[in-house]
Amino acid sequence: MNKTKTNSLAIKTPEGVIFSLLLASPVTRFLAWAIDFAIITFAVGLTGNVMMLLNIFSADIARGFYIISYFIVSIGYGIALERYMRGQTLGKRLLGLRVMDSQGLHLNFSQIVIRNLLRFVDSLPSLYLVGGVVCLLSKQAQRLGDIAAGTIVVRYPKLAEPNLDQILADKYNSFNQYPHLEARLRQMVTPGQASIALQALLRRNELEPESRIGLYRAIADNLQSLVEFPQEVTEGLSDEQYIRNCVDVLFRAKVTDI
Amino acid sequence: MIIDLRKFIAEEREFWHNLESILDSLERQPDTKLTIEQVKQFHDLYHRASADLARIMTFSAEPAIRHYLESLVSRAYGEIHETTERQQRFNIRAWLFGTLPQTFRRHFALFMLSLAIMIGGGIFGGIAVGLDSEAKEVILAYPHLQVDPTKRVAFEEESGKNPLDGQKVTFSSYLMTHNIKVSILTMALGMTFGVGTVILLFSNGVLLGAVIADYILAGQAAFLAGWLLPHGAVEIPAILIAGQAGLLLASAIIGWKGHQGLTMKARLKYITSDLVTLIGGVALMLVWAGVIEGFLSQYHEPVLPYEFKIGLGIMEIALLIIFFTWSGVKKSL
């Protein structure tokens, strides 16, 4: 596990695979808390109105129940939601955050209770000053409650499968006529350069047309400087198509090559 | 160095989709129970995705697919390696009569330390009020405690009614919630290496010792006992148990009490459920104390004889001692 201050936590599974969790920043966490605070305030107000119906029987009972319901809502909100929404409150869900065990496991109930009860210290003297400072200083962006409970808050974007159509498109590649140059290209291009070329194609639609032309020209020039294909197959090829042909060569090994 | 990405994706994407749909279903319905076949399939898919992630990390620098696979593997990892707690139903009877007293006894030394700190504060408060008449004004800085005990007793006994009539539920609810908050804070301040917990316990002791000294010196010991014992018999032990929890947390932070070989993270993990148990017990005790204080403690003679109130307090203490000493003790064969 990573010991330095970082925005991600690398976890090695018993299978030997390493994956990383993106740690939520103190600012994002504060925003999630602000949303939750607004929801709690609304819920408490609503409960208060409902409890006031008890005024029919007794003003004393209505006030007493209001005090208790305020207490239960303000303390129980985080505990109940993190328990039943798998580490998320409404604020955290809106901002794509989730509380997790610091080893990447699901939370157990004791951890949820402790991290929520320790808000009493983290929120001192006001607006989570203690918790915020500790969070900034902590290697894993933990407030005191997280440290005590062994939890972390991670950014939890549920990633959809990337658009792979561009990679999977099966078109004729004129470079295939020169297998020895293809082999040299695979040898000369580093994984970093290959990745840049691939990403430039995958993110084609995210780029402004002007920027795209400039970027593709730079990448194509770079690839051409490594291996030069004969003019008969490059003539009339746009920079983008040149990169596509190179990426196809780089990321699609021939069966005969294996 | 570079894998055949197209072939790789074309072959594996179906398995990724299957894993993703199982994860989505588990996250939508956390209590879903998988059949043995489904568990086996889930396990196989997780291993396959893990292997794919390892391949793509080793052979290619393609970040979008890597992030997607990391997301799948991290979600599945949490499910596969989850603790077994989810399958265990909470049994309140077993918790109340077994887990709670057992946990209390397991950390009894810390309870005694908590008691010693409060007694220390009590002695300090008592001596301060006894020796210095001006100390009362500083230590007992609440209007109802500033009154001369003799005058208060005369007034309460003469009026013969509860001054909280018409607001007993409000008062009782306030006491419960306030005292539970103070107890949680007492426990939580264990994170300050116990310094905050010790200060709260000591200051509570000072307040209590000063009140006791003030009433005893005024010759109102019977009134005091009748007033404080019915709810104090439960409330004070509850605060002491909250202190015990705070000191337990501090011990895990500092690393004493036989946990020296473990990291702080491991020590904290070891005591988390004990903290929840202790503070849960404290909350229950304070609900009871709040009811008694709001509905009974404020009635004095002639409405309620002091003997009855003192007897009730003594009975509560005895029951608490019996409960925490013998409840949940495993009988040896």
mmCIF file of N, CA, C and O in Angstrom, chain A residues 134-189:
data_model
loop_
_atom_site.group_PDB
_atom_site.id
_atom_site.type_symbol
_atom_site.label_atom_id
_atom_site.label_comp_id
_atom_site.label_asym_id
_atom_site.label_seq_id
_atom_site.Cartn_x
_atom_site.Cartn_y
_atom_site.Cartn_z
ATOM 1 N N VAL A 134 -7.020 17.805 9.625
ATOM 2 C CA VAL A 134 -6.480 16.438 9.699
ATOM 3 C C VAL A 134 -6.520 15.787 8.316
ATOM 4 O O VAL A 134 -5.577 15.104 7.901
ATOM 5 N N CYS A 135 -7.598 16.040 7.603
ATOM 6 C CA CYS A 135 -7.774 15.487 6.256
ATOM 7 C C CYS A 135 -6.663 15.976 5.315
ATOM 8 O O CYS A 135 -6.125 15.203 4.513
ATOM 9 N N LEU A 136 -6.324 17.252 5.431
ATOM 10 C CA LEU A 136 -5.269 17.816 4.583
ATOM 11 C C LEU A 136 -3.898 17.215 4.919
ATOM 12 O O LEU A 136 -3.067 17.005 4.048
ATOM 13 N N LEU A 137 -3.700 16.934 6.201
ATOM 14 C CA LEU A 137 -2.401 16.424 6.630
ATOM 15 C C LEU A 137 -2.277 14.909 6.452
ATOM 16 O O LEU A 137 -1.177 14.376 6.375
ATOM 17 N N SER A 138 -3.419 14.240 6.410
ATOM 18 C CA SER A 138 -3.397 12.775 6.368
ATOM 19 C C SER A 138 -2.923 12.254 4.997
ATOM 20 O O SER A 138 -3.252 12.822 3.961
ATOM 21 N N LYS A 139 -2.184 11.154 5.037
ATOM 22 C CA LYS A 139 -1.683 10.562 3.793
ATOM 23 C C LYS A 139 -2.825 10.084 2.900
ATOM 24 O O LYS A 139 -2.716 10.085 1.694
ATOM 25 N N GLN A 140 -3.896 9.634 3.535
ATOM 26 C CA GLN A 140 -5.003 9.091 2.741
ATOM 27 C C GLN A 140 -6.239 9.978 2.831
ATOM 28 O O GLN A 140 -7.366 9.493 2.667
ATOM 29 N N ALA A 141 -6.026 11.273 3.093
ATOM 30 C CA ALA A 141 -7.118 12.256 3.182
ATOM 31 C C ALA A 141 -8.218 11.796 4.134
ATOM 32 O O ALA A 141 -9.401 11.840 3.815
ATOM 33 N N GLN A 142 -7.797 11.348 5.315
ATOM 34 C CA GLN A 142 -8.772 10.870 6.302
ATOM 35 C C GLN A 142 -8.980 11.925 7.383
ATOM 36 O O GLN A 142 -8.019 12.567 7.821
ATOM 37 N N ARG A 143 -10.234 12.077 7.836
ATOM 38 C CA ARG A 143 -10.463 12.876 9.035
ATOM 39 C C ARG A 143 -10.311 11.939 10.239
ATOM 40 O O ARG A 143 -10.096 10.733 10.063
ATOM 41 N N LEU A 144 -10.455 12.491 11.443
ATOM 42 C CA LEU A 144 -10.229 11.657 12.640
ATOM 43 C C LEU A 144 -11.164 10.443 12.659
ATOM 44 O O LEU A 144 -10.760 9.339 13.021
ATOM 45 N N GLY A 145 -12.421 10.672 12.286
ATOM 46 C CA GLY A 145 -13.395 9.573 12.262
ATOM 47 C C GLY A 145 -12.970 8.459 11.324
ATOM 48 O O GLY A 145 -13.168 7.273 11.614
ATOM 49 N N ASP A 146 -12.385 8.825 10.200
ATOM 50 C CA ASP A 146 -11.918 7.817 9.241
ATOM 51 C C ASP A 146 -10.724 7.051 9.802
ATOM 52 O O ASP A 146 -10.619 5.836 9.618
ATOM 53 N N ILE A 147 -9.840 7.784 10.468
ATOM 54 C CA ILE A 147 -8.656 7.125 11.039
ATOM 55 C C ILE A 147 -9.101 6.102 12.094
ATOM 56 O O ILE A 147 -8.652 4.963 12.099
ATOM 57 N N ALA A 148 -10.024 6.536 12.964
ATOM 58 C CA ALA A 148 -10.483 5.635 14.032
ATOM 59 C C ALA A 148 -11.210 4.420 13.466
ATOM 60 O O ALA A 148 -11.064 3.314 13.978
ATOM 61 N N ALA A 149 -11.994 4.641 12.407
ATOM 62 C CA ALA A 149 -12.810 3.546 11.871
ATOM 63 C C ALA A 149 -12.085 2.746 10.787
ATOM 64 O O ALA A 149 -12.589 1.710 10.346
ATOM 65 N N GLY A 150 -10.910 3.211 10.371
ATOM 66 C CA GLY A 150 -10.191 2.509 9.293
ATOM 67 C C GLY A 150 -10.920 2.628 7.961
ATOM 68 O O GLY A 150 -11.072 1.633 7.244
ATOM 69 N N THR A 151 -11.396 3.838 7.662
ATOM 70 C CA THR A 151 -12.135 4.032 6.411
ATOM 71 C C THR A 151 -11.477 5.112 5.553
ATOM 72 O O THR A 151 -10.694 5.918 6.054
ATOM 73 N N ILE A 152 -11.819 5.108 4.289
ATOM 74 C CA ILE A 152 -11.385 6.176 3.383
ATOM 75 C C ILE A 152 -12.605 6.599 2.570
ATOM 76 O O ILE A 152 -13.583 5.845 2.476
ATOM 77 N N VAL A 153 -12.554 7.802 2.028
ATOM 78 C CA VAL A 153 -13.614 8.219 1.110
ATOM 79 C C VAL A 153 -12.991 8.298 -0.279
ATOM 80 O O VAL A 153 -11.973 8.958 -0.467
ATOM 81 N N VAL A 154 -13.606 7.564 -1.204
ATOM 82 C CA VAL A 154 -13.029 7.506 -2.548
ATOM 83 C C VAL A 154 -13.990 8.114 -3.562
ATOM 84 O O VAL A 154 -15.197 8.170 -3.343
ATOM 85 N N ARG A 155 -13.394 8.596 -4.655
ATOM 86 C CA ARG A 155 -14.221 9.004 -5.788
ATOM 87 C C ARG A 155 -14.586 7.720 -6.497
ATOM 88 O O ARG A 155 -13.732 6.898 -6.780
ATOM 89 N N TYR A 156 -15.859 7.563 -6.751
ATOM 90 C CA TYR A 156 -16.327 6.266 -7.225
ATOM 91 C C TYR A 156 -17.125 6.407 -8.516
ATOM 92 O O TYR A 156 -18.290 6.078 -8.572
ATOM 93 N N PRO A 157 -16.480 6.920 -9.547
ATOM 94 C CA PRO A 157 -17.225 7.003 -10.799
ATOM 95 C C PRO A 157 -17.422 5.599 -11.355
ATOM 96 O O PRO A 157 -16.458 4.837 -11.466
ATOM 97 N N LYS A 158 -18.670 5.256 -11.627
ATOM 98 C CA LYS A 158 -18.906 3.925 -12.196
ATOM 99 C C LYS A 158 -18.588 4.033 -13.679
ATOM 100 O O LYS A 158 -19.371 4.584 -14.457
ATOM 101 N N LEU A 159 -17.409 3.557 -14.047
ATOM 102 C CA LEU A 159 -16.949 3.781 -15.411
ATOM 103 C C LEU A 159 -17.663 2.870 -16.393
ATOM 104 O O LEU A 159 -17.771 1.667 -16.172
ATOM 105 N N ALA A 160 -18.141 3.505 -17.441
ATOM 106 C CA ALA A 160 -18.748 2.706 -18.497
ATOM 107 C C ALA A 160 -17.623 2.233 -19.415
ATOM 108 O O ALA A 160 -16.537 2.800 -19.424
ATOM 109 N N GLU A 161 -17.922 1.207 -20.157
ATOM 110 C CA GLU A 161 -16.923 0.686 -21.095
ATOM 111 C C GLU A 161 -16.568 1.786 -22.099
ATOM 112 O O GLU A 161 -17.450 2.443 -22.639
ATOM 113 N N PRO A 162 -15.281 2.013 -22.316
ATOM 114 C CA PRO A 162 -14.913 3.067 -23.270
ATOM 115 C C PRO A 162 -15.386 2.738 -24.679
ATOM 116 O O PRO A 162 -15.613 1.575 -25.009
ATOM 117 N N ASN A 163 -15.533 3.781 -25.476
ATOM 118 C CA ASN A 163 -15.979 3.582 -26.855
ATOM 119 C C ASN A 163 -14.852 2.915 -27.655
ATOM 120 O O ASN A 163 -13.846 3.536 -27.964
ATOM 121 N N LEU A 164 -15.066 1.638 -27.928
ATOM 122 C CA LEU A 164 -13.988 0.871 -28.545
ATOM 123 C C LEU A 164 -14.188 0.672 -30.042
ATOM 124 O O LEU A 164 -13.417 -0.020 -30.687
ATOM 125 N N ASP A 165 -15.248 1.296 -30.553
ATOM 126 C CA ASP A 165 -15.552 1.074 -31.974
ATOM 127 C C ASP A 165 -14.388 1.470 -32.871
ATOM 128 O O ASP A 165 -14.124 0.837 -33.887
ATOM 129 N N GLN A 166 -13.707 2.535 -32.448
ATOM 130 C CA GLN A 166 -12.613 3.000 -33.297
ATOM 131 C C GLN A 166 -11.495 1.976 -33.378
ATOM 132 O O GLN A 166 -10.837 1.843 -34.393
ATOM 133 N N ILE A 167 -11.292 1.282 -32.280
ATOM 134 C CA ILE A 167 -10.235 0.270 -32.285
ATOM 135 C C ILE A 167 -10.691 -0.965 -33.048
ATOM 136 O O ILE A 167 -9.935 -1.585 -33.771
ATOM 137 N N LEU A 168 -11.997 -1.294 -32.847
ATOM 138 C CA LEU A 168 -12.482 -2.551 -33.397
ATOM 139 C C LEU A 168 -12.863 -2.454 -34.874
ATOM 140 O O LEU A 168 -13.119 -3.461 -35.506
ATOM 141 N N ALA A 169 -12.921 -1.221 -35.424
ATOM 142 C CA ALA A 169 -13.265 -1.082 -36.840
ATOM 143 C C ALA A 169 -12.250 -1.840 -37.693
ATOM 144 O O ALA A 169 -11.047 -1.715 -37.495
ATOM 145 N N ASP A 170 -12.758 -2.644 -38.589
ATOM 146 C CA ASP A 170 -11.859 -3.498 -39.366
ATOM 147 C C ASP A 170 -11.761 -2.990 -40.805
ATOM 148 O O ASP A 170 -12.593 -3.317 -41.640
ATOM 149 N N LYS A 171 -10.777 -2.119 -41.087
ATOM 150 C CA LYS A 171 -10.630 -1.544 -42.425
ATOM 151 C C LYS A 171 -9.282 -1.976 -43.022
ATOM 152 O O LYS A 171 -8.372 -2.359 -42.296
ATOM 153 N N TYR A 172 -9.222 -1.844 -44.339
ATOM 154 C CA TYR A 172 -7.981 -2.217 -45.031
ATOM 155 C C TYR A 172 -6.850 -1.274 -44.619
ATOM 156 O O TYR A 172 -7.017 -0.055 -44.574
ATOM 157 N N ASN A 173 -5.696 -1.876 -44.332
ATOM 158 C CA ASN A 173 -4.532 -1.091 -43.935
ATOM 159 C C ASN A 173 -3.434 -1.300 -44.977
ATOM 160 O O ASN A 173 -2.862 -2.394 -45.093
ATOM 161 N N SER A 174 -3.123 -0.223 -45.704
ATOM 162 C CA SER A 174 -2.143 -0.352 -46.803
ATOM 163 C C SER A 174 -0.740 -0.658 -46.291
ATOM 164 O O SER A 174 0.106 -1.173 -47.029
ATOM 165 N N PHE A 175 -0.482 -0.386 -45.014
ATOM 166 C CA PHE A 175 0.847 -0.666 -44.460
ATOM 167 C C PHE A 175 1.133 -2.171 -44.392
ATOM 168 O O PHE A 175 2.288 -2.590 -44.272
ATOM 169 N N ASN A 176 0.027 -2.966 -44.408
ATOM 170 C CA ASN A 176 0.197 -4.420 -44.308
ATOM 171 C C ASN A 176 1.021 -5.000 -45.477
ATOM 172 O O ASN A 176 1.518 -6.123 -45.387
ATOM 173 N N GLN A 177 1.155 -4.205 -46.551
ATOM 174 C CA GLN A 177 1.942 -4.680 -47.696
ATOM 175 C C GLN A 177 3.437 -4.745 -47.374
ATOM 176 O O GLN A 177 4.215 -5.346 -48.102
ATOM 177 N N TYR A 178 3.824 -4.093 -46.266
ATOM 178 C CA TYR A 178 5.261 -4.029 -45.912
ATOM 179 C C TYR A 178 5.476 -4.560 -44.495
ATOM 180 O O TYR A 178 5.711 -3.799 -43.550
ATOM 181 N N PRO A 179 5.383 -5.901 -44.371
ATOM 182 C CA PRO A 179 5.496 -6.487 -43.024
ATOM 183 C C PRO A 179 6.819 -6.164 -42.316
ATOM 184 O O PRO A 179 6.841 -6.020 -41.099
ATOM 185 N N HIS A 180 7.922 -6.033 -43.107
ATOM 186 C CA HIS A 180 9.209 -5.762 -42.448
ATOM 187 C C HIS A 180 9.198 -4.356 -41.832
ATOM 188 O O HIS A 180 9.778 -4.121 -40.770
ATOM 189 N N LEU A 181 8.486 -3.399 -42.505
ATOM 190 C CA LEU A 181 8.401 -2.041 -41.934
ATOM 191 C C LEU A 181 7.457 -2.010 -40.720
ATOM 192 O O LEU A 181 7.684 -1.286 -39.759
ATOM 193 N N GLU A 182 6.429 -2.861 -40.817
ATOM 194 C CA GLU A 182 5.513 -2.968 -39.660
ATOM 195 C C GLU A 182 6.285 -3.474 -38.439
ATOM 196 O O GLU A 182 6.124 -2.966 -37.322
ATOM 197 N N ALA A 183 7.112 -4.494 -38.694
ATOM 198 C CA ALA A 183 7.899 -5.064 -37.592
ATOM 199 C C ALA A 183 8.850 -4.018 -37.015
ATOM 200 O O ALA A 183 9.008 -3.910 -35.786
ATOM 201 N N ARG A 184 9.443 -3.218 -37.897
ATOM 202 C CA ARG A 184 10.365 -2.177 -37.411
ATOM 203 C C ARG A 184 9.597 -1.125 -36.601
ATOM 204 O O ARG A 184 10.078 -0.642 -35.586
ATOM 205 N N LEU A 185 8.388 -0.815 -37.068
ATOM 206 C CA LEU A 185 7.558 0.180 -36.347
ATOM 207 C C LEU A 185 7.261 -0.313 -34.914
ATOM 208 O O LEU A 185 7.395 0.422 -33.944
ATOM 209 N N ARG A 186 6.891 -1.594 -34.825
ATOM 210 C CA ARG A 186 6.598 -2.161 -33.495
ATOM 211 C C ARG A 186 7.830 -2.109 -32.598
ATOM 212 O O ARG A 186 7.732 -1.927 -31.399
ATOM 213 N N GLN A 187 8.982 -2.290 -33.220
ATOM 214 C CA GLN A 187 10.230 -2.302 -32.451
ATOM 215 C C GLN A 187 10.606 -0.888 -31.997
ATOM 216 O O GLN A 187 11.084 -0.693 -30.876
ATOM 217 N N MET A 188 10.392 0.092 -32.868
ATOM 218 C CA MET A 188 10.862 1.446 -32.591
ATOM 219 C C MET A 188 9.948 2.232 -31.647
ATOM 220 O O MET A 188 10.395 3.065 -30.869
ATOM 221 N N VAL A 189 8.651 1.970 -31.745
ATOM 222 C CA VAL A 189 7.694 2.789 -30.979
ATOM 223 C C VAL A 189 7.644 2.324 -29.523
ATOM 224 O O VAL A 189 7.508 1.126 -29.260
#
